[in-house]
Amino acid sequence: MTGFFEMGGYAGYVWPAYAAAAVVMVGLWLLSLRGARLLEAQLRLLQESRPHRRRTAGKRTRPEEATGADA
């Protein structure tokens, strides 16, 4: 087992490389979470500022029909 941790004499290079990769991966994960939360907050604000429309029960109209414009 100690042979594994010694990495054939290269442990001084291998373990810091693993640590650096882990730090980068955790940093990217945290940045991704932060970005997702910011985008969710922005989406929530946009949805709240959008005027509410009444939905008709089961009937969808095309925009041309709703405005009376000819296609």
Short mmCIF file of C-alpha atoms in Angstrom, two decimals:
data_model
loop_
_atom_site.label_atom_id
_atom_site.label_comp_id
_atom_site.label_asym_id
_atom_site.label_seq_id
_atom_site.Cartn_x
_atom_site.Cartn_y
_atom_site.Cartn_z
CA MET A 1 0.00 0.00 0.00
CA THR A 2 2.85 2.40 0.70
CA GLY A 3 4.11 1.73 -2.83
CA PHE A 4 0.88 3.17 -4.16
CA PHE A 5 1.20 6.35 -2.13
CA GLU A 6 4.88 6.71 -3.08
CA MET A 7 3.89 6.47 -6.77
CA GLY A 8 7.22 4.87 -7.69
CA GLY A 9 9.16 7.83 -6.37
CA TYR A 10 7.05 10.43 -8.15
CA ALA A 11 4.66 11.17 -5.28
CA GLY A 12 6.06 14.70 -4.96
CA TYR A 13 4.74 15.43 -8.45
CA VAL A 14 1.63 13.26 -8.61
CA TRP A 15 -0.17 14.25 -5.40
CA PRO A 16 0.17 18.02 -5.90
CA ALA A 17 -1.14 17.54 -9.45
CA TYR A 18 -4.16 15.66 -8.06
CA ALA A 19 -4.67 18.41 -5.48
CA ALA A 20 -4.48 21.14 -8.13
CA ALA A 21 -6.96 19.30 -10.35
CA ALA A 22 -9.33 18.85 -7.38
CA VAL A 23 -9.13 22.56 -6.53
CA VAL A 24 -9.90 23.53 -10.13
CA MET A 25 -12.84 21.11 -10.31
CA VAL A 26 -14.33 22.36 -7.03
CA GLY A 27 -13.86 25.95 -8.21
CA LEU A 28 -15.67 25.24 -11.48
CA TRP A 29 -18.46 23.51 -9.58
CA LEU A 30 -18.89 26.52 -7.28
CA LEU A 31 -18.86 28.95 -10.20
CA SER A 32 -21.45 26.84 -11.99
CA LEU A 33 -23.72 26.81 -8.94
CA ARG A 34 -23.37 30.56 -8.54
CA GLY A 35 -24.11 31.16 -12.22
CA ALA A 36 -27.16 28.90 -12.11
CA ARG A 37 -28.53 30.71 -9.07
CA LEU A 38 -27.99 34.11 -10.70
CA LEU A 39 -29.74 32.96 -13.87
CA GLU A 40 -32.64 31.51 -11.88
CA ALA A 41 -33.01 34.80 -10.02
CA GLN A 42 -32.95 36.71 -13.31
CA LEU A 43 -35.55 34.38 -14.79
CA ARG A 44 -37.75 34.80 -11.73
CA LEU A 45 -37.55 38.61 -12.07
CA LEU A 46 -38.41 38.43 -15.76
CA GLN A 47 -41.36 36.15 -15.10
CA GLU A 48 -42.66 38.41 -12.34
CA SER A 49 -42.37 41.53 -14.52
CA ARG A 50 -44.20 39.88 -17.44
CA PRO A 51 -47.87 40.82 -17.65
CA HIS A 52 -50.14 37.92 -16.86
CA ARG A 53 -52.39 36.69 -19.65
CA ARG A 54 -55.59 34.77 -19.28
CA ARG A 55 -55.40 31.34 -20.82
CA THR A 56 -58.34 29.98 -22.70
CA ALA A 57 -59.39 26.50 -21.68
CA GLY A 58 -57.83 24.16 -24.22
CA LYS A 59 -58.07 26.55 -27.19
CA ARG A 60 -54.96 27.96 -28.73
CA THR A 61 -55.05 30.64 -31.36
CA ARG A 62 -52.38 31.63 -33.79
CA PRO A 63 -51.04 35.18 -33.45
CA GLU A 64 -52.62 36.12 -36.80
CA GLU A 65 -56.07 35.03 -35.58
CA ALA A 66 -55.71 36.83 -32.28
CA THR A 67 -54.88 40.17 -33.90
CA GLY A 68 -57.18 39.79 -36.88
CA ALA A 69 -54.31 40.26 -39.35
CA ASP A 70 -54.35 38.38 -42.63
CA ALA A 71 -51.44 36.07 -43.32
#
